[in-house]
Coordinates of C-alpha atoms and ligand atoms in Angstrom, one line a residue:
M264 CA 129.4 75.0 15.5
T265 CA 130.8 78.5 15.3
K266 CA 131.1 80.2 18.8
T267 CA 129.8 83.5 17.6
L268 CA 127.0 83.8 15.2
T269 CA 126.4 86.8 13.0
I270 CA 123.2 86.9 11.0
L271 CA 122.0 89.2 8.3
G272 CA 118.2 89.7 8.4
L273 CA 115.8 91.0 5.7
E274 CA 112.2 92.2 6.2
S275 CA 109.7 93.3 3.5
S276 CA 106.3 91.8 4.3
C277 CA 104.4 95.0 4.5
D278 CA 105.4 98.7 4.1
D279 CA 108.8 98.7 5.7
T280 CA 111.9 97.6 3.8
A281 CA 114.5 96.6 6.4
A282 CA 117.9 94.9 6.8
A283 CA 119.8 94.3 10.0
V284 CA 122.8 92.5 11.4
V285 CA 122.5 90.7 14.8
R286 CA 125.4 88.9 16.5
Q287 CA 125.5 86.5 19.5
A288 CA 128.6 85.2 21.1
E289 CA 128.2 81.9 22.9
G290 CA 126.9 82.5 26.4
A291 CA 126.4 86.2 25.8
R292 CA 123.3 88.4 25.1
P293 CA 122.5 89.0 21.4
E294 CA 123.5 92.4 20.1
V295 CA 121.9 94.4 17.3
L296 CA 124.9 95.6 15.3
S297 CA 122.8 97.6 12.8
S298 CA 119.1 98.0 11.9
I299 CA 118.1 99.9 8.8
V300 CA 114.4 100.6 8.1
F301 CA 113.1 102.4 5.0
G302 CA 109.4 103.2 5.6
Q303 CA 107.0 103.6 2.7
T304 CA 104.3 105.8 4.4
E305 CA 104.6 108.6 1.8
L306 CA 104.3 106.3 -1.1
H307 CA 100.9 105.0 0.1
S308 CA 99.6 108.2 1.8
A309 CA 97.4 109.3 -1.1
F310 CA 95.6 105.9 -1.1
G311 CA 94.5 105.6 2.5
G312 CA 96.2 102.2 2.9
V313 CA 99.1 100.1 1.7
V314 CA 98.9 99.4 -2.0
P315 CA 100.5 95.9 -2.5
E316 CA 101.9 96.5 -6.0
I317 CA 103.5 99.8 -5.0
A318 CA 104.9 98.2 -1.8
A319 CA 106.5 95.3 -3.8
R320 CA 108.1 97.6 -6.3
A321 CA 109.5 99.8 -3.6
H322 CA 110.9 96.8 -1.7
A323 CA 112.6 95.5 -4.8
E324 CA 114.2 98.9 -5.4
K325 CA 115.3 99.4 -1.8
L326 CA 116.3 96.0 -0.5
D327 CA 119.9 95.9 -1.8
I328 CA 120.5 99.5 -0.6
C329 CA 119.2 98.4 2.8
V330 CA 121.5 95.4 2.9
R331 CA 124.5 97.6 1.9
D332 CA 123.7 100.1 4.6
A333 CA 123.1 97.5 7.3
L334 CA 126.5 95.9 6.6
A335 CA 128.2 99.3 6.5
E336 CA 126.7 100.4 9.8
A337 CA 127.8 97.1 11.4
G338 CA 131.3 97.6 9.8
L339 CA 131.1 94.1 8.3
T340 CA 130.8 92.4 4.9
L341 CA 128.8 89.4 3.7
K342 CA 132.0 87.3 4.4
D343 CA 131.5 88.0 8.1
M344 CA 127.9 86.5 8.1
N345 CA 127.0 83.0 9.2
A346 CA 123.6 83.0 7.5
V347 CA 121.0 85.2 5.8
A348 CA 117.5 85.2 7.4
V349 CA 114.5 86.5 5.6
T350 CA 110.8 87.0 6.3
A351 CA 109.1 84.2 4.2
G352 CA 105.6 85.2 5.4
P353 CA 102.9 86.0 6.4
G354 CA 102.4 89.3 4.6
L355 CA 101.7 90.9 1.3
I356 CA 102.9 88.3 -1.2
G357 CA 104.7 90.7 -3.6
G358 CA 106.8 92.2 -0.8
V359 CA 107.6 88.8 0.8
M360 CA 108.7 87.5 -2.6
S361 CA 111.0 90.5 -3.1
G362 CA 112.7 89.8 0.2
V363 CA 112.9 86.0 -0.4
M364 CA 114.4 86.6 -3.9
C365 CA 117.0 89.0 -2.5
A366 CA 118.0 86.6 0.2
K367 CA 118.2 83.7 -2.2
G368 CA 120.4 85.8 -4.5
I369 CA 122.8 86.5 -1.5
A370 CA 122.7 82.9 -0.4
A371 CA 123.4 81.6 -4.0
S372 CA 126.2 84.0 -4.7
T373 CA 128.0 83.7 -1.3
G374 CA 127.1 80.1 -0.3
L375 CA 125.6 81.4 3.0
P376 CA 122.9 79.3 4.5
L377 CA 119.4 80.6 4.0
I378 CA 116.8 80.7 6.8
G379 CA 113.2 81.5 6.2
V380 CA 111.5 83.3 9.2
N381 CA 107.9 83.7 10.1
H382 CA 107.3 87.5 10.6
L383 CA 105.1 86.8 13.6
A384 CA 107.8 84.7 15.2
G385 CA 110.1 87.7 14.7
H386 CA 107.8 89.9 16.7
A387 CA 107.2 87.2 19.3
L388 CA 110.9 86.5 19.9
T389 CA 111.9 90.2 20.1
P390 CA 111.7 90.3 23.9
R391 CA 114.4 87.6 24.0
L392 CA 116.6 89.8 21.8
T393 CA 116.0 93.0 23.7
N394 CA 115.3 91.9 27.3
G395 CA 116.9 88.4 27.4
I396 CA 113.7 86.7 28.7
A397 CA 113.7 82.9 29.0
Y398 CA 111.2 80.4 27.7
P399 CA 108.3 79.9 28.4
Y400 CA 106.5 83.2 28.4
L401 CA 103.1 84.7 27.5
M402 CA 103.2 86.9 24.4
L403 CA 100.6 89.5 23.5
L404 CA 101.3 90.1 19.8
V405 CA 99.5 93.3 18.8
S406 CA 100.1 94.7 15.3
G407 CA 98.4 96.1 12.2
G408 CA 97.2 92.7 11.1
H409 CA 97.4 90.5 14.1
C410 CA 96.3 90.2 17.7
Q411 CA 96.9 87.0 19.6
Y412 CA 97.9 85.7 23.0
L413 CA 100.6 83.0 22.6
L414 CA 102.3 80.6 25.0
V415 CA 105.9 80.7 23.6
R416 CA 107.9 77.6 24.6
G417 CA 110.6 77.8 21.9
P418 CA 111.6 79.4 18.6
E419 CA 109.1 77.2 16.7
D420 CA 106.8 76.2 19.6
F421 CA 103.8 78.5 19.9
S422 CA 100.3 77.7 21.3
R423 CA 97.6 80.3 20.7
L424 CA 95.5 80.9 23.8
G425 CA 93.2 83.4 22.1
G426 CA 93.1 86.3 19.6
T427 CA 90.9 88.7 17.6
I428 CA 87.9 87.3 15.8
D429 CA 87.9 90.2 13.3
D430 CA 90.1 93.3 13.1
A431 CA 93.5 93.7 14.7
P432 CA 93.9 96.7 17.0
G433 CA 96.4 98.4 14.7
E434 CA 93.9 98.3 11.9
A435 CA 91.3 99.9 14.3
F436 CA 93.8 102.7 15.1
D437 CA 94.5 103.2 11.4
K438 CA 90.8 103.3 10.5
T439 CA 90.0 105.7 13.4
A440 CA 92.7 108.0 12.0
R441 CA 91.2 107.8 8.5
L442 CA 87.7 108.5 9.8
L443 CA 89.0 111.6 11.6
G444 CA 91.3 112.9 8.9
L445 CA 94.5 112.2 10.9
P446 CA 97.7 111.0 9.2
Q447 CA 98.8 107.4 8.7
P448 CA 100.0 105.2 10.4
G449 CA 97.0 105.9 12.7
G450 CA 98.4 104.5 15.9
P451 CA 100.9 107.3 16.8
S452 CA 98.5 110.1 15.5
V453 CA 95.5 108.7 17.5
Q454 CA 97.7 108.4 20.6
A455 CA 98.9 112.0 20.3
E456 CA 95.3 113.3 19.9
A457 CA 94.1 111.0 22.8
E458 CA 96.6 112.6 25.1
Q459 CA 94.8 115.9 24.6
G460 CA 91.3 114.5 25.0
D461 CA 88.7 113.4 27.6
P462 CA 88.3 109.6 27.5
K463 CA 84.9 109.9 29.4
R464 CA 83.0 112.1 27.0
F465 CA 82.2 109.4 24.5
R466 CA 81.5 105.9 25.7
F467 CA 82.8 103.2 23.3
P468 CA 81.8 99.5 23.6
R469 CA 84.2 97.0 25.3
P470 CA 83.5 93.9 23.1
L471 CA 83.5 90.3 24.2
L472 CA 84.1 91.1 27.9
D473 CA 81.0 89.0 28.7
R474 CA 82.9 85.9 27.5
P475 CA 85.4 84.2 29.8
D476 CA 88.0 83.5 27.2
C477 CA 90.8 85.8 25.9
N478 CA 89.4 86.3 22.4
L479 CA 88.9 89.9 21.2
S480 CA 86.9 91.9 18.7
F481 CA 87.8 95.4 17.4
S482 CA 85.6 95.9 14.4
G483 CA 82.6 97.3 16.3
L484 CA 84.8 100.2 17.6
K485 CA 85.1 101.8 14.2
T486 CA 81.4 101.6 13.6
A487 CA 80.8 103.2 17.0
L488 CA 83.3 105.9 16.1
M489 CA 81.8 106.6 12.7
R490 CA 78.3 107.0 14.3
M491 CA 79.6 109.4 17.0
R492 CA 81.5 111.4 14.4
D493 CA 78.5 111.6 12.1
Q494 CA 76.2 112.7 15.0
I495 CA 78.6 115.5 16.0
V496 CA 78.8 116.6 12.3
A497 CA 75.0 116.5 12.0
E498 CA 74.5 118.6 15.2
K499 CA 77.3 121.1 14.8
G500 CA 78.3 121.1 11.2
G501 CA 81.8 119.8 11.8
L502 CA 84.4 118.5 14.3
T503 CA 86.4 120.8 16.5
R504 CA 89.9 120.0 17.5
Q505 CA 88.6 119.0 21.0
D506 CA 85.9 116.7 19.5
R507 CA 88.6 114.9 17.6
A508 CA 90.8 114.6 20.6
D509 CA 87.9 113.4 22.8
L510 CA 86.9 110.8 20.2
C511 CA 90.4 109.5 20.0
A512 CA 90.7 109.4 23.8
G513 CA 87.4 107.5 24.1
F514 CA 88.4 105.0 21.4
Q515 CA 91.9 104.4 22.9
A516 CA 90.4 103.9 26.4
A517 CA 88.2 101.2 25.0
V518 CA 91.2 99.4 23.4
V519 CA 93.2 99.8 26.6
D520 CA 90.4 98.4 28.8
T521 CA 89.7 95.5 26.5
L522 CA 93.4 94.5 26.2
A523 CA 93.9 94.9 30.0
E524 CA 90.9 92.7 30.9
K525 CA 91.7 90.0 28.2
T526 CA 95.3 90.0 29.4
R527 CA 94.1 89.2 32.9
R528 CA 92.2 86.2 31.5
A529 CA 95.1 85.2 29.2
I530 CA 97.4 85.1 32.3
R531 CA 94.9 82.7 34.0
L532 CA 94.8 80.4 30.9
Y533 CA 98.6 80.5 30.7
L534 CA 99.0 79.6 34.4
A535 CA 96.7 76.6 33.9
E536 CA 99.3 75.3 31.4
Q537 CA 102.5 76.7 32.9
P538 CA 102.2 77.1 36.7
G539 CA 104.7 79.4 38.4
Q540 CA 105.6 83.1 38.1
P541 CA 104.7 84.1 34.6
T542 CA 106.6 86.5 32.3
V543 CA 104.3 88.5 30.0
A544 CA 105.7 90.3 27.0
A545 CA 104.1 92.5 24.4
A546 CA 105.3 93.1 20.9
G547 CA 104.1 94.4 17.5
G548 CA 103.4 98.0 16.4
V549 CA 100.5 98.5 18.8
A550 CA 102.8 97.6 21.8
A551 CA 104.4 101.0 21.1
N552 CA 101.3 102.7 22.5
T553 CA 102.2 104.2 25.9
A554 CA 98.7 103.9 27.4
I555 CA 98.5 100.2 26.4
R556 CA 102.0 99.5 27.8
A557 CA 101.1 101.3 31.1
A558 CA 97.8 99.3 31.5
L559 CA 99.6 96.0 30.8
E560 CA 102.2 96.8 33.3
T561 CA 99.5 97.4 35.9
V562 CA 97.7 94.2 35.1
C563 CA 100.9 92.2 35.3
A564 CA 101.9 93.8 38.6
E565 CA 98.5 92.9 40.1
A566 CA 98.9 89.3 38.8
G567 CA 102.4 89.0 40.2
A568 CA 103.7 88.6 36.6
A569 CA 106.9 90.2 35.2
F570 CA 106.1 92.5 32.2
T571 CA 108.4 93.4 29.4
A572 CA 108.1 95.1 26.1
P573 CA 110.8 95.9 23.6
P574 CA 111.9 99.4 22.9
L575 CA 109.5 101.2 20.5
R576 CA 111.8 101.0 17.4
L577 CA 111.9 97.2 17.8
C578 CA 108.1 96.9 18.4
T579 CA 107.3 98.1 14.9
D580 CA 108.5 96.2 11.8
N581 CA 112.2 95.9 11.6
A582 CA 114.8 93.3 10.4
A583 CA 116.7 92.9 13.7
M584 CA 113.8 90.7 14.9
I585 CA 114.1 88.6 11.7
A586 CA 117.8 88.3 12.0
Y587 CA 117.4 87.2 15.7
A588 CA 114.6 84.7 15.0
G589 CA 116.8 83.4 12.2
L590 CA 119.7 83.1 14.6
E591 CA 117.5 81.0 17.0
R592 CA 116.4 78.8 14.1
F593 CA 120.0 78.5 12.9
K594 CA 121.2 77.4 16.3
A595 CA 118.4 74.8 16.4
G596 CA 119.8 73.4 13.1
A597 CA 117.2 74.8 10.7
R598 CA 118.3 75.5 7.1
D599 CA 116.2 76.3 4.1
G600 CA 117.0 75.5 0.5
L601 CA 116.8 77.7 -2.6
D602 CA 113.3 76.3 -3.0
L603 CA 112.1 78.4 0.1
T604 CA 108.7 79.8 -0.8
A605 CA 107.0 83.0 0.2
R606 CA 103.8 82.4 2.1
P607 CA 101.0 85.0 2.4
R608 CA 99.4 83.1 5.3
W609 CA 101.5 81.3 7.9
P610 CA 99.9 80.8 11.3
L611 CA 102.4 80.4 14.2
D612 CA 100.3 77.8 15.9
Q613 CA 99.5 75.3 13.1
S614 CA 97.4 73.1 15.4
S615 CA 95.0 75.8 16.6
P616 CA 91.8 76.3 14.5
A617 CA 91.6 79.7 12.7
L618 CA 89.4 82.2 14.5
I619 CA 86.5 83.5 12.4
G620 CA 87.8 86.3 10.2
S621 CA 91.1 86.7 12.1
G622 CA 93.9 88.1 10.0
R623 CA 91.9 88.1 6.8
K624 CA 91.4 91.8 6.6
G625 CA 94.8 93.1 7.7
A626 CA 97.5 93.5 5.0
K627 CA 100.0 93.8 7.8
A628 CA 101.2 91.2 10.1
Ligands
KG4_7 O1 104.1 95.6 13.7 P1 103.8 96.7 12.8 O2 104.9 97.7 12.5 O3 103.4 96.2 11.4 C1 102.7 95.0 11.3 O4 101.4 95.2 11.5 O5 103.3 94.0 11.2 O6 102.5 97.5 13.3 C2 102.0 98.6 12.6 C3 100.7 98.9 13.3 C4 100.0 100.0 12.6 O7 98.6 99.7 12.5 C5 100.1 101.3 13.5 O8 99.1 102.2 13.5 C6 100.3 100.6 14.9 O9 101.0 99.5 14.6 N1 100.9 101.5 15.8 C7 100.4 102.0 16.9 C8 101.3 102.8 17.5 N2 102.4 102.8 16.8 C9 102.2 102.0 15.7 N3 99.1 101.7 17.4 C10 98.8 102.4 18.6 N4 99.6 103.2 19.2 C11 100.9 103.5 18.7 N5 101.7 104.4 19.4
ZN8 ZN1 104.8 93.3 12.0

């Protein structure tokens, strides 16, 4: 086994085309040597959501440029790589296929081993890349298409403790932005508005808090928001800047409170399986939200748990997380052949029954 592993990673499962190089010397912390992300927000902005066909074409156009830039930024060539890792699902199938085809082309022409990576595993293992946390840990994965609490025991060993039964929180942020005429992606724009607003003026529901488990629901929030918006418009003829900020603040407070309370319960469920001082990590695009991060920090401090979340740029979609998850799989002896398939659905915990409606609506993972 080589002492130092250098892995090229590719990501194209939603609306970010990304390539990165990650290196780990034996006994040392992994390093991100380069991470290139080409976003597609402008291409989709006129449509109010990600258009799969446009996304797939843009990935196909940009992937090789991304790889070239990632290698150049790392000051390396394909000859310096030990393997090529690629997101093989879940996600928009055309995009995932673009990445898998590109990685297969690289593997076939260079002889490099090919490693298929689950995009969600990429998010879930990121705190090991950025913060060096050890197994096991409790992961809150919150993104545009997913929301789940996972007990992470190894690179391919995940148990789901609970998750959303309908929308993912990122989807709720994006819909809120759309309903209020704010730019996409909704998360950062709703957060910016919320910072100027009064979270107490509008009272949003806190769904499923009457149940003892750590399942969540976010679809009712957008209906509540739509009703409140329509009521203000009916009464005053339109929304003022302050109305919009107060709606965002009320919405965000509901998401924060719900995630905080369900995290308390998830810690209890985790401790029942893994006694001792727990480490809790958050990842995925929504973990970039500063109010959510602050609330999770407080909950963990109260529960005597260590809390960690990757830096913002590695919370949202990127290829460093794919290269790193590939590196862990590679070290564990995993190799894929040129028959690697792109999978639109690929749950991390294969044994856990699907929650009603979970992950069906979100294009993102
Ligand atoms: O992980 P990600 O980049 O893509 C996948 O879903 O896989 O997450 C994107 C999601 C979007 O829904 C976006 O609105 C949300 O993360 N997001 C945020 C913030 N930044 C990104 N949500 C809340 N607050 C933020 N600051
Ligand atoms: Zn993602």
